[in-house]
Amino acid sequence: MTRQTPRLRLRLLLTALAVFSICAGSAAETAAANGEQSAQEAFGTVEPSQATAESWAVAFGPRGTAKMQRDLRYSLPPRPDLSSVNREVYKIAKNPPHDFWKLASAVPFTFYLPDKDGSYVVFIQLDKMNLDVIKAVPSGQIVDFIKYMGCLFFGTLDGRRDARIKIVMDCGSMNLTSLMWYGGLGTVRAIAHGIDDLKSLLGERTSHFVIINSSSIVQTVVEPLKRFSPTSMTVLALGGPEEYVPHLQELIGTDSLPKLYGGTATVPIGQSPMALAVEQQIRSFIAAKESRRKARNKSQ
């Protein structure tokens, strides 16, 4: 056995420390990569807001100013803390329905901007529904689609405890024949069912449901909504622009409405920061779901 001199022992110690440092660094990089991958699966690659929930509450509260709201309107709210998210909500959120994009074309359910109270505005434009898809899709799938969108939004995108949405459903040029014959009425009922089903998972998160351009089909649409919707949700039907524009301006605020509906916001529906974040989050979950499926198939 070779006798180790002090100099040799020192050299061996330094070598061991160097090896340990390399291994530790590699382990840290691996952990960081895994953590980043996990975070990407949960939240995609959308940058979270730097503002806190408290900042949002102040900006859109009684002490808020126009400048405070303007600074936040085109950003994103803070993400939820996943440790506090209902497990069932997150399980639904990370598993988009089969044929999600087909369902999305059938029900154009689009998040826009936060309104003057900080509630996100959602537009449902009935005359942009894919009627061929609507006729072929069971109403239960529409209910599941609405539940999914609610779980996705409140479970992964808006972490404010008091977050709410306001829905504006535009009947547009859809007439009673289209509503009855092509399944539009069933879709409206399914939307109401979906909102009601979300109550047990998320609480009552929809404060207003406003139907516009509804002159020819007002009672046909409003009655099922009132019947199936949460009791705390205000359901209101309005006619054309001369009637709905002043109401939406008062309820939502001109800064949070697109020009199409009497506002001053220039971002198109479907292109707002939240709409893009929703789409990116869904694509991230779909990709992760597909990766899990391939991994299972490979292990069999």
C-alpha angles and dihedrals in degrees: 000000000000115000111235117227120211089254092052092048090051091050091050091048092051090048091051091049091050092050091047090050092052092048093046091048091050091049091049091050090049092049091047091049091049090047091049091049090050091049091048091053090050100041109012115219100301112128111243121233116270090213118091128234087253091056090053092047091053095044094051096034132085092284095048122117132210090251093052091052093044091054092054103033094084096038129075128258120244115283121249120264100248091213089065098043117107106258093226091051092052092044089056092044096054093048108063114200119265111271090016096168091050090054091045090056089051094051112031095205104168131178113219127172135323111266128226090284094047094254114135115243116227121197123206109186106195096190088061093058116122097241094191089057092043091057091052099044120087113234090240090067090053089052090051091047092055091046089050094051091050094049091046094051100043095032100049112007113038113042098175110124093222096041115148138172133218117208124212113192113194114201088191113173094342110127131199093266092056091044094053103032102042099043099260093132091052088050091053090050091047091052090053090048091050092052091048092049090053090061092077091051103037108013120240104326103157111080101174136022110190120186116200135188086026102136097121099038104027100124094039091057103034100051097060090043092053091045097053103028127097112273093237093058116097111225116196132171121204134180128226132333095288088062105032102040097067091044095050091046089054096042100040108015128244093258090062098045125084117239088253089070100038100276137117101234110119100195110105121240106267094030102071118118091254094047090053091045091052092051093047092048091051092049089050092052092045090052091048091048091051091049090053090049092051091047091053092049091049092052093052 
